[in-house]
PDB file of C-alpha atoms in Angstrom:
ATOM      1  CA  MET A1268       0.187 -39.141  -7.031  1.00  0.00           C
ATOM      2  CA  ALA A1269      -1.557 -36.070  -5.674  1.00  0.00           C
ATOM      3  CA  ARG A1270       1.053 -35.082  -3.351  1.00  0.00           C
ATOM      4  CA  ILE A1271       3.476 -34.987  -5.657  1.00  0.00           C
ATOM      5  CA  LEU A1272       1.168 -32.852  -8.324  1.00  0.00           C
ATOM      6  CA  LEU A1273       0.805 -30.492  -5.318  1.00  0.00           C
ATOM      7  CA  LEU A1274       4.313 -30.806  -4.451  1.00  0.00           C
ATOM      8  CA  ILE A1275       5.176 -29.542  -7.507  1.00  0.00           C
ATOM      9  CA  ALA A1276       2.035 -26.870  -8.352  1.00  0.00           C
ATOM     10  CA  ALA A1277       3.273 -25.342  -4.715  1.00  0.00           C
ATOM     11  CA  VAL A1278       6.791 -25.119  -6.006  1.00  0.00           C
ATOM     12  CA  ILE A1279       5.897 -23.380  -9.371  1.00  0.00           C
ATOM     13  CA  ILE A1280       3.818 -21.323  -6.855  1.00  0.00           C
ATOM     14  CA  GLY A1281       6.187 -20.631  -4.482  1.00  0.00           C
ATOM     15  CA  PHE A1282       8.936 -19.182  -7.994  1.00  0.00           C
ATOM     16  CA  MET A1283       6.340 -17.428  -9.531  1.00  0.00           C
ATOM     17  CA  LEU A1284       5.879 -15.436  -6.256  1.00  0.00           C
ATOM     18  CA  LEU A1285       9.607 -16.076  -6.015  1.00  0.00           C
ATOM     19  CA  GLY A1286       9.918 -13.823  -8.945  1.00  0.00           C
ATOM     20  CA  THR A1287       7.513 -11.173  -8.098  1.00  0.00           C
ATOM     21  CA  VAL A1288       9.269  -9.803  -5.485  1.00  0.00           C
ATOM     22  CA  ILE A1289      12.685  -9.845  -6.592  1.00  0.00           C
ATOM     23  CA  SER A1290      11.323  -7.906  -9.411  1.00  0.00           C
ATOM     24  CA  LEU A1291       9.880  -5.451  -7.354  1.00  0.00           C
ATOM     25  CA  VAL A1292      13.064  -5.215  -5.064  1.00  0.00           C
ATOM     26  CA  ALA A1293      15.402  -4.452  -8.559  1.00  0.00           C
ATOM     27  CA  GLY A1294      12.417  -1.698  -9.620  1.00  0.00           C
ATOM     28  CA  ILE A1295      12.655   0.047  -6.069  1.00  0.00           C
ATOM     29  CA  LEU A1296      16.940  -0.313  -6.284  1.00  0.00           C
ATOM     30  CA  LYS A1297      16.523   1.274  -9.314  1.00  0.00           C
ATOM     31  CA  TRP A1298      14.422   4.151  -9.033  1.00  0.00           C
ATOM     32  CA  ALA A1299      16.624   4.067  -5.644  1.00  0.00           C
ATOM     33  CA  LEU A1300      19.679   4.778  -8.120  1.00  0.00           C
ATOM     34  CA  ILE A1301      18.607   7.001 -10.171  1.00  0.00           C
ATOM     35  CA  ILE A1302      16.965   9.347  -7.741  1.00  0.00           C
ATOM     36  CA  GLY A1303      20.642   9.141  -5.754  1.00  0.00           C
ATOM     37  CA  VAL A1304      21.995   9.888  -8.993  1.00  0.00           C
ATOM     38  CA  VAL A1305      20.319  13.456  -9.820  1.00  0.00           C
ATOM     39  CA  VAL A1306      20.869  14.338  -6.277  1.00  0.00           C
ATOM     40  CA  LEU A1307      24.679  14.013  -6.699  1.00  0.00           C
ATOM     41  CA  ALA A1308      24.555  15.746  -9.815  1.00  0.00           C
ATOM     42  CA  TYR A1309      22.285  18.442  -8.019  1.00  0.00           C
ATOM     43  CA  MET A1310      24.839  18.686  -5.087  1.00  0.00           C
ATOM     44  CA  ALA A1311      27.338  18.895  -7.425  1.00  0.00           C
ATOM     45  CA  VAL A1312      26.187  21.668  -9.583  1.00  0.00           C
ATOM     46  CA  SER A1313      25.617  23.374  -6.704  1.00  0.00           C
ATOM     47  CA  ARG A1314      28.694  23.501  -5.077  1.00  0.00           C
ATOM     48  CA  LEU A1315      30.133  24.366  -8.862  1.00  0.00           C
ATOM     49  CA  LEU A1316      28.086  27.287  -9.082  1.00  0.00           C
ATOM     50  CA  HIS A1317      28.252  28.043  -5.140  1.00  0.00           C
ATOM     51  CA  SER A1318      32.292  28.478  -5.175  1.00  0.00           C
ATOM     52  CA  ARG A1319      32.522  30.087  -8.941  1.00  0.00           C
ATOM     53  CA  HIS A1320      29.579  32.831  -6.969  1.00  0.00           C
ATOM     54  CA  SER A1321      31.672  33.285  -4.325  1.00  0.00           C
ATOM     55  CA  ALA A1322      35.417  32.979  -6.118  1.00  0.00           C
TER      56      ALA A1322
END
């Protein structure tokens, strides 16, 4: 009986840790996408202004 309870506790702790890791990865991915969109927007505006200035 003790082994079964220990196994159940280990599975529950494993799922809790897995949830934390997945949350952390999702947060990092979210910020990477936000930074990427900002950089792409900056590059597009920079090229647009540069082409207007030189023409």
